[in-house]
Each structure stands twice: as structure tokens, then as C-alpha cells.
CSV table of C-alpha atoms in Angstrom, one decimal:
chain,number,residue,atom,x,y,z
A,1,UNK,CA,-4.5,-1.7,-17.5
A,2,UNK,CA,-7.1,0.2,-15.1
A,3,UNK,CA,-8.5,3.3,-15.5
A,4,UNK,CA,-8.5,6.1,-12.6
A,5,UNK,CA,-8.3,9.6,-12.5
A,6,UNK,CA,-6.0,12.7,-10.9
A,7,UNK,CA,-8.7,15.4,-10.5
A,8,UNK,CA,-11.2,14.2,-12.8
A,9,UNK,CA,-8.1,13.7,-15.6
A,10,UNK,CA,-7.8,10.0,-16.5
A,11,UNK,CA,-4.7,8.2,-16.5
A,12,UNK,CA,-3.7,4.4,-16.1
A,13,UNK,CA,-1.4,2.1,-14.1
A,14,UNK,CA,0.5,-0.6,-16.0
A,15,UNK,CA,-1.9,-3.7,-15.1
A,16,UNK,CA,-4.7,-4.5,-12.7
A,17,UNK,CA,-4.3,-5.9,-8.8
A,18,UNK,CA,-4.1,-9.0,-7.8
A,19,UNK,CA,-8.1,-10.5,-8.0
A,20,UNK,CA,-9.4,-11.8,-4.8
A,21,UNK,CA,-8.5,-15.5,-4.0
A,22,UNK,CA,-5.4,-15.0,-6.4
A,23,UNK,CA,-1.9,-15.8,-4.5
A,24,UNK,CA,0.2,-12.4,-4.2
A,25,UNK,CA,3.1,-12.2,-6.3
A,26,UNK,CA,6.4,-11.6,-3.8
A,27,UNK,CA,7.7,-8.6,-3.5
A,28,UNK,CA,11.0,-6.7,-2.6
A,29,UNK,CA,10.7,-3.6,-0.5
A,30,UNK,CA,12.6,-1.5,1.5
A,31,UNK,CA,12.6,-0.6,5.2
A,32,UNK,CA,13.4,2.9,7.1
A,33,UNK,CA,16.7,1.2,8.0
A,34,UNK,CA,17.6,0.2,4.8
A,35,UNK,CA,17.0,-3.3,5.3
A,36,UNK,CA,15.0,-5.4,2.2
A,37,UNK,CA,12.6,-7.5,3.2
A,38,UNK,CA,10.1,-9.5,1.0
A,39,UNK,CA,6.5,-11.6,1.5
A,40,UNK,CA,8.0,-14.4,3.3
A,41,UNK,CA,9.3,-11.9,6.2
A,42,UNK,CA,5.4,-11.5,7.1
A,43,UNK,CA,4.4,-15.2,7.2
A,44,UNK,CA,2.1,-16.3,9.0
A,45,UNK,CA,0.3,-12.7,9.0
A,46,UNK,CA,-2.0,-11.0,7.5
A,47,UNK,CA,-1.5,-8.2,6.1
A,48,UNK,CA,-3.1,-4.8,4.9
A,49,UNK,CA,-1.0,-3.3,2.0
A,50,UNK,CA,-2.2,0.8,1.9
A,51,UNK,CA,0.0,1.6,-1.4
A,52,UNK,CA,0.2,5.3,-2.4
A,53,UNK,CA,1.5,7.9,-4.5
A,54,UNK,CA,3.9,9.9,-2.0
A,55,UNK,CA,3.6,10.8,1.8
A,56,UNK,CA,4.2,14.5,0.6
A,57,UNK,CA,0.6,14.8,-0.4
A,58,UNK,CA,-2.4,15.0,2.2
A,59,UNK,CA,-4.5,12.6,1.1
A,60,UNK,CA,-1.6,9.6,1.3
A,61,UNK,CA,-0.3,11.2,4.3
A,62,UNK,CA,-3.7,11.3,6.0
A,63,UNK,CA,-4.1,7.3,5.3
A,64,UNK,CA,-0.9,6.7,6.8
A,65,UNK,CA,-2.0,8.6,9.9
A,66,UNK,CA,-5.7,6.4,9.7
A,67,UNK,CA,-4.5,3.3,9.1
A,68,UNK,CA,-1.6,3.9,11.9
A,69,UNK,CA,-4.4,4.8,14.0
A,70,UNK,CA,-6.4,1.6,13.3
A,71,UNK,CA,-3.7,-0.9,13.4
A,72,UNK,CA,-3.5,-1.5,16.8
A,73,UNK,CA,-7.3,-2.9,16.6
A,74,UNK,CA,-6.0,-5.6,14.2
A,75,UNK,CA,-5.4,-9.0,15.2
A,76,UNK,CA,-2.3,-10.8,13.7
A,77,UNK,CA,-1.9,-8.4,11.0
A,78,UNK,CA,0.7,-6.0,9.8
A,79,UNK,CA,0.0,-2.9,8.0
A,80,UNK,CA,2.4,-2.0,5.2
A,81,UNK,CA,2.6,1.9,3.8
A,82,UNK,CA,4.2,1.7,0.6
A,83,UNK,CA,5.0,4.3,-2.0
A,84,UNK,CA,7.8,5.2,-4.1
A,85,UNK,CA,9.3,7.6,-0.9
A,86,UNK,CA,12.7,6.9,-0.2
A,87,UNK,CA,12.8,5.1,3.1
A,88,UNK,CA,14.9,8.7,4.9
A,89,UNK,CA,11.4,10.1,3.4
A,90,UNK,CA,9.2,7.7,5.6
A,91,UNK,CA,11.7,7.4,8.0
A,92,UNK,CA,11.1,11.6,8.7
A,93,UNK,CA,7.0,11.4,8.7
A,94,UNK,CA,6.7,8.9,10.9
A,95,UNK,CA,9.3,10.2,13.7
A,96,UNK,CA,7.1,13.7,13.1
A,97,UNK,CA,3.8,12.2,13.3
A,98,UNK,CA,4.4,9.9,16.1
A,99,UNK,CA,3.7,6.8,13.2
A,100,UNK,CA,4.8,3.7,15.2
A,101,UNK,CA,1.9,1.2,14.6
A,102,UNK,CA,2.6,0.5,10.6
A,103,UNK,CA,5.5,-0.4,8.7
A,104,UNK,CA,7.0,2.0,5.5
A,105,UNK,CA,8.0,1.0,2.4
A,106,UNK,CA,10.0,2.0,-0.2
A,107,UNK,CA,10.0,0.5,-3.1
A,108,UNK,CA,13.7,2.0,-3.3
A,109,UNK,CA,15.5,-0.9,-4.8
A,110,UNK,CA,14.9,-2.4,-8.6
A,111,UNK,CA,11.4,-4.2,-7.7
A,112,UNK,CA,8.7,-5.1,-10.1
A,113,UNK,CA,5.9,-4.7,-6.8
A,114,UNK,CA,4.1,-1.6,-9.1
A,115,UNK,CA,4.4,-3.5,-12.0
A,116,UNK,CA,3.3,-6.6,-10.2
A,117,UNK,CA,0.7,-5.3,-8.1
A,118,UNK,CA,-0.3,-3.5,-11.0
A,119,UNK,CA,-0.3,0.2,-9.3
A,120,UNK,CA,2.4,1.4,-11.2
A,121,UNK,CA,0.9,5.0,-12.8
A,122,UNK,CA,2.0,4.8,-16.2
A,123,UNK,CA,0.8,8.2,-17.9
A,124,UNK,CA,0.0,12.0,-16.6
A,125,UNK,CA,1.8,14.0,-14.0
A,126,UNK,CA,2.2,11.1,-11.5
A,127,UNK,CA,4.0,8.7,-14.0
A,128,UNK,CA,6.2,6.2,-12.6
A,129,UNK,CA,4.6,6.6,-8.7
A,130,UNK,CA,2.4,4.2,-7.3
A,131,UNK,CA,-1.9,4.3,-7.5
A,132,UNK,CA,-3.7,4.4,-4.3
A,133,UNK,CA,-5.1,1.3,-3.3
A,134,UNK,CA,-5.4,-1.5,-0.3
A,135,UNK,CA,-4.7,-5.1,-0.9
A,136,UNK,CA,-5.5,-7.6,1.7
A,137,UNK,CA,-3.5,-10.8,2.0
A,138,UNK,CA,-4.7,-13.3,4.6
A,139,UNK,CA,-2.2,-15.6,6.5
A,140,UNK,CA,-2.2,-18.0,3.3
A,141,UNK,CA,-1.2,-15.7,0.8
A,142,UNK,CA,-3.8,-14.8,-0.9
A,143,UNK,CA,-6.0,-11.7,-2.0
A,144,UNK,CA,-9.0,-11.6,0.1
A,145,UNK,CA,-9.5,-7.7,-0.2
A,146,UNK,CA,-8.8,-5.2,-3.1
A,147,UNK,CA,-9.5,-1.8,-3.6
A,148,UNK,CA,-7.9,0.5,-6.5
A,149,UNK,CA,-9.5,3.9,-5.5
A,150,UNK,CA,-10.7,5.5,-8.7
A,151,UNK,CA,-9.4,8.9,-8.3
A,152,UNK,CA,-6.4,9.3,-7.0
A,153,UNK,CA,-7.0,12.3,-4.2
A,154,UNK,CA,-9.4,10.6,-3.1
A,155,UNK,CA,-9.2,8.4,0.3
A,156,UNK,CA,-9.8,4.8,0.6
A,157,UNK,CA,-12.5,2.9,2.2
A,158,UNK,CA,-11.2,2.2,5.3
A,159,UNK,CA,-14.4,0.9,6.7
A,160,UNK,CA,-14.7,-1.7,3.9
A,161,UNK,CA,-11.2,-2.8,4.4
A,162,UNK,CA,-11.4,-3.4,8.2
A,163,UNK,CA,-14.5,-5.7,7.5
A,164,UNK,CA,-12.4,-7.9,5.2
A,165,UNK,CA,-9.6,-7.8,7.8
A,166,UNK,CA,-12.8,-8.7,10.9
A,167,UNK,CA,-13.9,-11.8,8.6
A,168,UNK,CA,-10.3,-13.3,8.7
């Protein structure tokens, strides 16, 4: 269980994230067409997971925009925005905001990916919605960059994460 905090209040997520140089657990999402699609439809990439409570807030919304606007200096990578959102929800933002360089996620469908990512919020207002964090899988599989931002209106450290992505 890790600790963070929603304006200084703590609260907890059911487990911890995947540790660096552990293999990511699969996972079931859904696309803004409905469509399911799961690790092994990414093979071959990497990928930058930017997980989040709901795009209806400004802080997740604002790392969508960022991490939209810094995908397209990523090499063979694919940058997933997932929250709990229903994908009409994503499907509305990014038409509006002109998102078209990342891929959104909901985790719409009976998936374990909060439980086994360990972001699922588990007390306090935002009980049941996912933590904001990054989680960087490299063309293997496996962790090479984590970051579970310790409170949650808070953004994350995009510069840290692009580094990890640059080393790959």
C-alpha cells in the first residue's frame, strides 16, 4: 500500500507499482471506439503509461495536453492516458483539445490494471479512481521508469520521465 496525499490529506492506493526491472503485469483497457486491447497490442514498443484520476480535473487534463505535446519527440514509443473515464469521456477531450499524438484509456471493462499496477485509490474522496503516476515499459516488458506522484494535484516529472524514455 503507498502513501500519497489529496491536498495535504493522506490516502492510499491498494498496492505499490510495478518496481523497476520487474515484468509488467498485462492489462485490459479500453479504447475511444470501444475496442479492448491489452499489453501484447503494443509489442515491440515502448511505452509511457501517464495514469490519472479523471480528465475532468486540470491537473490530469494538463498531463494529457503535455505528454500529447511531447509524444511526437519519442522514438518507438506509445503513450497511453489511462484513467477510470469512460472512453465517450476521452473520446470528447481529445476531439476538443486537438489530442491526436497519445492513446486513451479506459479502464471501462472488469480489469484488475489499478489493482495490478497498484494505483487503485482505495480511501478518501477519490476512492475507487486511479493515482497519478508514469510507468515506463521498455520494448521487453519491463519497468524501467516509475513514478507515483505523492500528492495527487500535483503534476508529474515530465522531465525525469523523458530521460528514462532518451536512455532506451
Amino acid at each position: 500500500m503507498a502513501h500519497i496525499t489529496l491536498k495535504g490529506n493522506p490516502i492510499h492506493t491498494f498496492g505499490d507499482l510495478p518496481r523497476e526491472k520487474d515484468k509488467t503485469p498485462d492489462f485490459l483497457l479500453t479504447t475511444t471506439d470501444l475496442k479492448d486491447v491489452s499489453l501484447k497490442d503494443f509489442k515491440g514498443k515502448n511505452l509511457l503509461l501517464n495514469i490519472f484520476p479523471s480528465l475532468d480535473t486540470d491537473v490530469c487534463a494538463m498531463s494529457v495536453r503535455r505528454f500529447n505535446s511531447l509524444a511526437v519527440k519519442m522514438k518507438n514509443t506509445r503513450v497511453l492516458c489511462i484513467s477510470k473515464d469512460l472512453p465517450f469521456a476521452h473520446k470528447r477531450f481529445c476531439v476538443a483539445e486537438g489530442i491526436n499524438n497519445v492513446i486513451s484509456l479506459s479502464e471501462l471493462r472488469n480489469s484488475d490494471f489499478g489493482k495490478d499496477y497498484g494505483v487503485r485509490i482505495e480511501d478518501g474522496p477519490m476512492a475507487g479512481l486511479l493515482a497519478r503516476s508514469v510507468v515506463i515499459i521498455n520494448t521487453e516488458g519491463t519497468v524501467v521508469y516509475r513514478e507515483l506522484v505523492p500528492e495527487i494535484t500535483q503534476e508529474p516529472d515530465y522531465d525525469t520521465a523523458l530521460k528514462a524514455l532518451e536512455a532506451l
